[in-house]
Coordinates of C-alpha atoms in Angstrom, one line a residue:
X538 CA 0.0 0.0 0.0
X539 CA 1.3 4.0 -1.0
X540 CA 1.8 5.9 1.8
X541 CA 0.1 9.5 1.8
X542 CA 4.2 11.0 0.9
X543 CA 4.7 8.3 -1.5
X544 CA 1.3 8.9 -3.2
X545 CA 2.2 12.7 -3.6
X546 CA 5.4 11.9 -5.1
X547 CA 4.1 9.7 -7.4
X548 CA 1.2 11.6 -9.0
X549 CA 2.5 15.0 -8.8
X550 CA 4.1 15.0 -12.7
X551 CA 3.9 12.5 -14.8
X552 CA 7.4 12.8 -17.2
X553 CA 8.9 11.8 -13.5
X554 CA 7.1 9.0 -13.5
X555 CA 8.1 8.1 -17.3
X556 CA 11.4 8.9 -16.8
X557 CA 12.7 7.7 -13.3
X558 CA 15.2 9.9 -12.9
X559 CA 13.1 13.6 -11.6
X560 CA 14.2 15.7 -14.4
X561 CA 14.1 19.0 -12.1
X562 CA 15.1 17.4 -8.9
X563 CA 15.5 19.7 -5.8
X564 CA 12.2 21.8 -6.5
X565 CA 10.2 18.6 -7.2
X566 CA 11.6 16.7 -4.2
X567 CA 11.3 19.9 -1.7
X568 CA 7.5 20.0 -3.3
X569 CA 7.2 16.2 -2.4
X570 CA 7.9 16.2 0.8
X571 CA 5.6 18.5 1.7
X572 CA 7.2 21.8 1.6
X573 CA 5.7 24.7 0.1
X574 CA 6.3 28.6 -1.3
X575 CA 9.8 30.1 -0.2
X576 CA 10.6 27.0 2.4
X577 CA 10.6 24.4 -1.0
X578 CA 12.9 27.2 -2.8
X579 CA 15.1 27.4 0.5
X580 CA 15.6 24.0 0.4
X581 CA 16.2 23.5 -3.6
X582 CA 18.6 26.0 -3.4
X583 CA 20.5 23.7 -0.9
X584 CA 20.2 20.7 -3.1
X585 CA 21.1 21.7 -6.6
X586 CA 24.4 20.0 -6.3
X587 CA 23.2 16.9 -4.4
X588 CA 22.2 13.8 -7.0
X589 CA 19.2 11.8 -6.6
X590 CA 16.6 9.8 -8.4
X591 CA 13.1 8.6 -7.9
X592 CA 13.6 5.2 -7.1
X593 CA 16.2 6.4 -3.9
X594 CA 13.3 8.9 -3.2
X595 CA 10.3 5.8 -2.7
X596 CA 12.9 3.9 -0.9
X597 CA 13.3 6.5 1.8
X598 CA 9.9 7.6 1.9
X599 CA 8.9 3.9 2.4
X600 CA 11.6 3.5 5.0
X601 CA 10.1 6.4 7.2
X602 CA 6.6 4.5 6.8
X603 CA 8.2 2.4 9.8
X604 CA 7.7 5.2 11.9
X605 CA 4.5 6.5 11.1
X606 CA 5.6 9.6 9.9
X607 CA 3.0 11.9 8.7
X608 CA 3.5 14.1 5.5
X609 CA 3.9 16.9 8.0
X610 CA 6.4 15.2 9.7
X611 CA 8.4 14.5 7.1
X612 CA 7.8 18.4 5.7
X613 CA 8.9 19.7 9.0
X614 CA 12.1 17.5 9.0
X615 CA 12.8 18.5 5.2
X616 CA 12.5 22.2 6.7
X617 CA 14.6 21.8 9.9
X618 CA 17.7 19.8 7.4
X619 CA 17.0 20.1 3.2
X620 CA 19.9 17.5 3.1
X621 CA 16.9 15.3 4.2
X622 CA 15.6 14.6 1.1
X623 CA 18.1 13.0 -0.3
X624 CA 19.3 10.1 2.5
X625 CA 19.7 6.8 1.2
X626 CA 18.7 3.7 3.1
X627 CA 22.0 2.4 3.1
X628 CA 24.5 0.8 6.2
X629 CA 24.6 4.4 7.9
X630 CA 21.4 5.0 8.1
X631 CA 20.0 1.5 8.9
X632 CA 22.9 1.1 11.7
X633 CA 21.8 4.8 12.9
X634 CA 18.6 3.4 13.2
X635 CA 20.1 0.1 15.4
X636 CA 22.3 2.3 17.6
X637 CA 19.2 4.7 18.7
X638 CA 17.2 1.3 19.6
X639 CA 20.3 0.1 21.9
X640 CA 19.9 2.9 23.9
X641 CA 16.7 2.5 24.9
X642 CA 14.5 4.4 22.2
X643 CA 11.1 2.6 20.9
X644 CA 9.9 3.2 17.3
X645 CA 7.6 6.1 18.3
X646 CA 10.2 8.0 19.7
X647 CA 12.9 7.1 16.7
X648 CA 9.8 8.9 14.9
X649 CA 9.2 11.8 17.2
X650 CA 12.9 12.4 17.2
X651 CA 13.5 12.4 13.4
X652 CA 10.7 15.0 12.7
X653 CA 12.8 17.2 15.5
X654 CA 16.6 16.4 14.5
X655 CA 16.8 15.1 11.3
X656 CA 20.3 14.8 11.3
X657 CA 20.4 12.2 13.8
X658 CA 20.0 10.0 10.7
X659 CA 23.1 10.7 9.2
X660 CA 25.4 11.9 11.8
X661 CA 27.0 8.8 13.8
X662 CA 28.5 11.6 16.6
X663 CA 25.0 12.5 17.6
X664 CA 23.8 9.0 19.1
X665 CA 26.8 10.0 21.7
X666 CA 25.3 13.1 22.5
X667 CA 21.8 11.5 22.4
X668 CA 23.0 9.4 25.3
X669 CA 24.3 11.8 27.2
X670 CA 21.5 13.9 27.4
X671 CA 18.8 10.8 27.7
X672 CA 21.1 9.9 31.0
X673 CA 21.5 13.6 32.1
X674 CA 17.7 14.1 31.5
X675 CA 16.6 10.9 32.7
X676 CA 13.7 10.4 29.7
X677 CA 13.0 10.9 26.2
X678 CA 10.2 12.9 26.7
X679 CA 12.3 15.9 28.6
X680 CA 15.2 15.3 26.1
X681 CA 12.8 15.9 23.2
X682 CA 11.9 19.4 24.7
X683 CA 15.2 20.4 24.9
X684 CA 15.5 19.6 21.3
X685 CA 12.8 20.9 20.2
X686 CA 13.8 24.4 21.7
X687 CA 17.4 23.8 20.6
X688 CA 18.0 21.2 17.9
X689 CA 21.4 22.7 18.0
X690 CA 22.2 20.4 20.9
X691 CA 23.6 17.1 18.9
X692 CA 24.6 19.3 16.0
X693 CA 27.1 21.4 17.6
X694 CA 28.8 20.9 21.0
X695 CA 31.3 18.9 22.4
X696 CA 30.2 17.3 25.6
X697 CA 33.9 16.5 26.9
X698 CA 34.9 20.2 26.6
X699 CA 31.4 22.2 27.1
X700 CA 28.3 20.6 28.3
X701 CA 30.1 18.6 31.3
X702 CA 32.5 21.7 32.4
X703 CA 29.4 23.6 32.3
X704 CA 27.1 21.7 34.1
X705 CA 30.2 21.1 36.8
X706 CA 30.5 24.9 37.3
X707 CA 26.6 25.6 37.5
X708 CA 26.5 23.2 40.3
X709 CA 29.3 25.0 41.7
X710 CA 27.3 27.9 41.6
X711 CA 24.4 26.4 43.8
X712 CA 22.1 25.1 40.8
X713 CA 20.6 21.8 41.0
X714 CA 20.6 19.1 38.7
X715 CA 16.9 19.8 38.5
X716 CA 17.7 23.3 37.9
X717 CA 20.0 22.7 35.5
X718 CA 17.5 20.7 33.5
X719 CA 15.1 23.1 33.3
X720 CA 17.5 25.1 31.9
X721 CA 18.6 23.0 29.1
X722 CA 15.1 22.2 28.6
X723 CA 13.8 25.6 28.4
X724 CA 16.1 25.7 24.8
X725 CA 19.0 27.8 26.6
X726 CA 22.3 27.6 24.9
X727 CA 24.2 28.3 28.1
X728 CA 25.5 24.7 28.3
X729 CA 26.7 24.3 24.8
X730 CA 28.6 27.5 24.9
X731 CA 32.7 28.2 25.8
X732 CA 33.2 27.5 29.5
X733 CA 34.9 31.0 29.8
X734 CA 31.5 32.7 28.5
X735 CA 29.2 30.8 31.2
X736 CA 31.5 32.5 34.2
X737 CA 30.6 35.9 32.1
X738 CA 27.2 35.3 32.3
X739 CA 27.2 33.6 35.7
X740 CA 28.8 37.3 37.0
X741 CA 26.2 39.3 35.1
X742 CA 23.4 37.3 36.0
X743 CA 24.7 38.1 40.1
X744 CA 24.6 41.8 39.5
X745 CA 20.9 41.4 40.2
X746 CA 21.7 40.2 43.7
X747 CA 19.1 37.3 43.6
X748 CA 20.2 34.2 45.7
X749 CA 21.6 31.8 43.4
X750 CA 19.7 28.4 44.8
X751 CA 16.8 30.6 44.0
X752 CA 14.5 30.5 40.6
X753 CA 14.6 33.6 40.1
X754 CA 18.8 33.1 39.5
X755 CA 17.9 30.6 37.3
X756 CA 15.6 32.8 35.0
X757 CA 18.0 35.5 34.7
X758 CA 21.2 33.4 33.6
X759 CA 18.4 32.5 30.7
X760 CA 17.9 36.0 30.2
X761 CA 21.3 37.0 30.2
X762 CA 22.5 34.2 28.2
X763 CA 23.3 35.3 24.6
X764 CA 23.1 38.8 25.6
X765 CA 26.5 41.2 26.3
X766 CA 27.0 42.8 29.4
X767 CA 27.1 45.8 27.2
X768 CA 23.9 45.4 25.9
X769 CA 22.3 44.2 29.1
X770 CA 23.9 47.5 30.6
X771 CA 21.9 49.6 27.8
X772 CA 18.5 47.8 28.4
X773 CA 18.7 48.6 32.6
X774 CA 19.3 52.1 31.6
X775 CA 16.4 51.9 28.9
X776 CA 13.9 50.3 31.1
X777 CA 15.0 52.7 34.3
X778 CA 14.0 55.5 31.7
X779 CA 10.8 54.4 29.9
X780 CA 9.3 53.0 33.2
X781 CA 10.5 56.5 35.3
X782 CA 12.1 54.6 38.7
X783 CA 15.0 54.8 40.5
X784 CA 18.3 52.2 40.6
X785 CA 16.7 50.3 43.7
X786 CA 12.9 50.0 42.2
X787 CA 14.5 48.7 38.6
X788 CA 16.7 46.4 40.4
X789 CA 12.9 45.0 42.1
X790 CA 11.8 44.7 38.9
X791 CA 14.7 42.7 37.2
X792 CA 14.7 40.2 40.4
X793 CA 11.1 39.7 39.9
X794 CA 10.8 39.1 36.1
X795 CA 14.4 38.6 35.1
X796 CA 12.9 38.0 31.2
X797 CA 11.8 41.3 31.4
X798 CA 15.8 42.2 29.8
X799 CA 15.0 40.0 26.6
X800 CA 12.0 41.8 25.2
X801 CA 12.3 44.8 22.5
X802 CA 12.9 48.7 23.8
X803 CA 9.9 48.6 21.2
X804 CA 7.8 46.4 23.1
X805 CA 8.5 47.6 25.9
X806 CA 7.6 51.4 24.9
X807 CA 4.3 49.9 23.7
X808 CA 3.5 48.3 27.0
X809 CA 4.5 51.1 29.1
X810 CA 2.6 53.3 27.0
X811 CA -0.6 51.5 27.1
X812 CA -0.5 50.3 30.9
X813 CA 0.6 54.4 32.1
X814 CA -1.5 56.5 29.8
X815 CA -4.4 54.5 29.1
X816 CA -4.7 52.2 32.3
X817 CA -3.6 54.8 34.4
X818 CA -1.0 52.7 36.3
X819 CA 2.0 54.4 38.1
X820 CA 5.7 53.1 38.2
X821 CA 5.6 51.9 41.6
X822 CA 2.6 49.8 40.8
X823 CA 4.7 48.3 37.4
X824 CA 7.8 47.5 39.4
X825 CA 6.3 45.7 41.6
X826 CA 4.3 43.5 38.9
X827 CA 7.0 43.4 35.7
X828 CA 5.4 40.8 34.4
X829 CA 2.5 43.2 33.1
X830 CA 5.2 43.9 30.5
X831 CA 5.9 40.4 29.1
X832 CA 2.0 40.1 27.9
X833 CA 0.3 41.2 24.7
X834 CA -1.5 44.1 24.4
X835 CA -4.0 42.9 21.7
X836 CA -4.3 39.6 23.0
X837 CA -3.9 40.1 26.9
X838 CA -3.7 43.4 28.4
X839 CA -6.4 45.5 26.0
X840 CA -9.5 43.3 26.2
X841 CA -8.9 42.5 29.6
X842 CA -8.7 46.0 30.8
X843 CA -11.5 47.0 29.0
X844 CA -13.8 44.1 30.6
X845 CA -12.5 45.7 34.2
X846 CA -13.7 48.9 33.3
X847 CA -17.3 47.9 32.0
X848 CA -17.2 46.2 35.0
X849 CA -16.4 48.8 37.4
X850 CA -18.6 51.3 35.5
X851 CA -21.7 49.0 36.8
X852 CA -20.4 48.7 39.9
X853 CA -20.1 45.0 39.6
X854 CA -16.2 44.6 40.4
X855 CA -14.9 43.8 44.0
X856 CA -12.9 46.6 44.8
X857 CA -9.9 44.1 46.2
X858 CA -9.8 42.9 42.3
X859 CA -7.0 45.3 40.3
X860 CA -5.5 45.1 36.9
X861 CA -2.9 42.8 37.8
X862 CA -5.1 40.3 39.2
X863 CA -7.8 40.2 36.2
X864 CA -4.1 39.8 33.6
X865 CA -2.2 37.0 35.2
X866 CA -5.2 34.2 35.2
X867 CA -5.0 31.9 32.7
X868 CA -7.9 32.4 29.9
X869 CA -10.3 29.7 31.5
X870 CA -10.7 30.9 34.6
X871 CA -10.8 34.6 33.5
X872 CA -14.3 33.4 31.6
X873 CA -15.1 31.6 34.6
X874 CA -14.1 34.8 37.1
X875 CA -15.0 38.0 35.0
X876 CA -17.5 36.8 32.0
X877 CA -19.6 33.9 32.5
X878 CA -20.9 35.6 35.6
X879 CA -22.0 38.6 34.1
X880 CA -23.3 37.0 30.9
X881 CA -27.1 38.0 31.3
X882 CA -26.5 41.3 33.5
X883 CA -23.6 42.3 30.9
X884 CA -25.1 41.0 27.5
X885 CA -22.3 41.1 24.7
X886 CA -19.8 41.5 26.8
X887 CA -17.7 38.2 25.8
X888 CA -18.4 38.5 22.6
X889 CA -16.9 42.3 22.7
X890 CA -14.2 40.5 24.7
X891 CA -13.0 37.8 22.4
X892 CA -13.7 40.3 19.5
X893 CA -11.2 42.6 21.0
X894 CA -8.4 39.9 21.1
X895 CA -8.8 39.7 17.5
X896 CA -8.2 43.6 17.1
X897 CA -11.8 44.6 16.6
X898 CA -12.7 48.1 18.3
X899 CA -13.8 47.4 21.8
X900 CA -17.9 48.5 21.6
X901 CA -19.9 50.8 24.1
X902 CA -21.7 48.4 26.4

């Protein structure tokens, strides 16, 4: 039986089919695996100078059957690594496949784990790293999160040299292996970088005088991490101006919501904007709550603040609820808490809600 990828290569032009050998080979085989528009071109740009044929093409496709890889699998593998297209199922890639079983890895995983690192078929230094991280980690499942935030981590690291000095130091700092974990899982490149770099970070990341057993510690080394102390410098003084507080009250801020230092000055300008001038909040109230900043304005802050003030307007509000409060809740309970109680004594006003978060005008109600 044709799979769904086999049946798409097959039909898409017939002189392929009459000839066997794909007479315009990267665009047709980008096309065929289920890439479309500029990623297909991106990727047949990267394969002009790579042979193939049709038969070689099948043979892989059927290959990947054995792991119940979906056309968009095998698209989004073809995007991640255009050299995908043209593996052969040949002694590599069949002992890749052996090596990933021996440590542990069942045939839905192998699957998940191609659609995420392609390479891993191709590469025999990555089943190393593989190892290491599934015995760091301690399951596939949080190793595939780290990969999928950073598939960079069996491409381009040496464990020996990096990843283990790194991991040594951080515990040296205080961090847990837990810790630790969630960092690598939250797609941060801190352990795959120069040990020399880490201690820079480590230092910048103390500047903001949070305990370093704590979580907060943990959040800024992510923030700071691929950011130079220059540049971290530059974005204190930014946010110290936009947000109108002094040294002590920005240093609050930063030790709250360390990820605060890894948004735009555009962003930022936007938020402040919209929570001073039209919300009416002051400083003191924003440095205390920096997370106001990390939401969207369209989608979070906007809609919501206009449901608290329809609210307050018919007197319906508690007056312990504030702006804060109504923004951090997750969307379900804000239906549950501040719409679905109101839904006959406030008609339209979900409706005027959800509308908002899709950038309609906010109506009089």
């Amino acid at each position: 039986m044709e799979t769904e990828a086999q049946i798409s290569l097959t039909t898409g032009h017939d002189t392929a089919v009459r000839s066997r050998r794909d007479p315009s080979p990267p665009r047709r085989r980008a096309a065929a695996c289920g890439l479309t528009g500029a990623e297909a071109l991106k990727a047949s740009k990267r394969l002009q100078k790579v042979p193939s044929n049709l038969d070689a093409a099948l043979t892989f496709l059927a290959f990947l059957a054995d792991f119940r890889l979906s056309k968009d699998d095998i698209a989004a593998a073809s995007s991640r690594y255009p050299r995908f297209l043209h593996l052969k199922v040949d002694e590599t890639l069949t002992s890749q496949v052996a090596r990933l079983r021996d440590i542990g890895l069942s045939t839905p995983e192998i699957g998940r784990l191609i659609t995420i690192a392609p390479c891993i078929l191709s590469n025999p230094r990555t089943i190393s790293r593989l190892e290491f991280y599934l015995s760091f980690l301690g399951s596939y499942p949080r190793v595939h999160s780290a990969l999928r935030n950073n598939s960079s981590l069996l491409r381009r690291n040496n464990i020996e040299s990096e990843v283990k000095p790194n991991i040594a130091f951080l515990e040296q700092c205080g961090l847990t292996t837990c810790d630790i974990a969630k960092i690598l899982m939250s797609g941060s490149r801190i352990l795959i970088m120069q040990p020399e770099h880490v201690k820079e970070i480590v230092a910048c990341a103390d500047k903001f005088g949070m305990p370093r057993e704590s979580a907060g510690f943990r959040y800024a080394l992510m923030a700071v991490t691929g950011i130079s102390p220059v540049r971290v410098s530059a974005k204190l003084d930014f946010l110290r101006m936009v947000i109108g507080c002094s040294d002590a009250q920005l240093h609050i801020a930063v030790s709250r919501f360390p990820l605060i230092l890894t948004y735009s000055e555009v962003k930022l300008s936007r938020s402040l904007e919209f929570l001073k001038a039209e919300v009416g909040l002051e400083p003191q109230y924003i440095v205390l709550r920096p997370a106001l900043l990390g939401y969207s304005i369209q989608k979070r802050l906007m809609p919501r603040y206009h449901v608290m003030k329809v609210l307050n307007e018919k007197g319906l509000l508690k007056k312990d609820t504030d702006f804060y409060s109504m923004v951090k809740i997750v969307e379900e309970s804000f239906f549950k808490k501040f719409l679905l109680p109101y839904h006959r004594s406030v008609p339209g006003l979900e409706k005027a809600y959800l509308a908002a978060r899709e950038g309609k005008m906010f109506p009089e109600i």
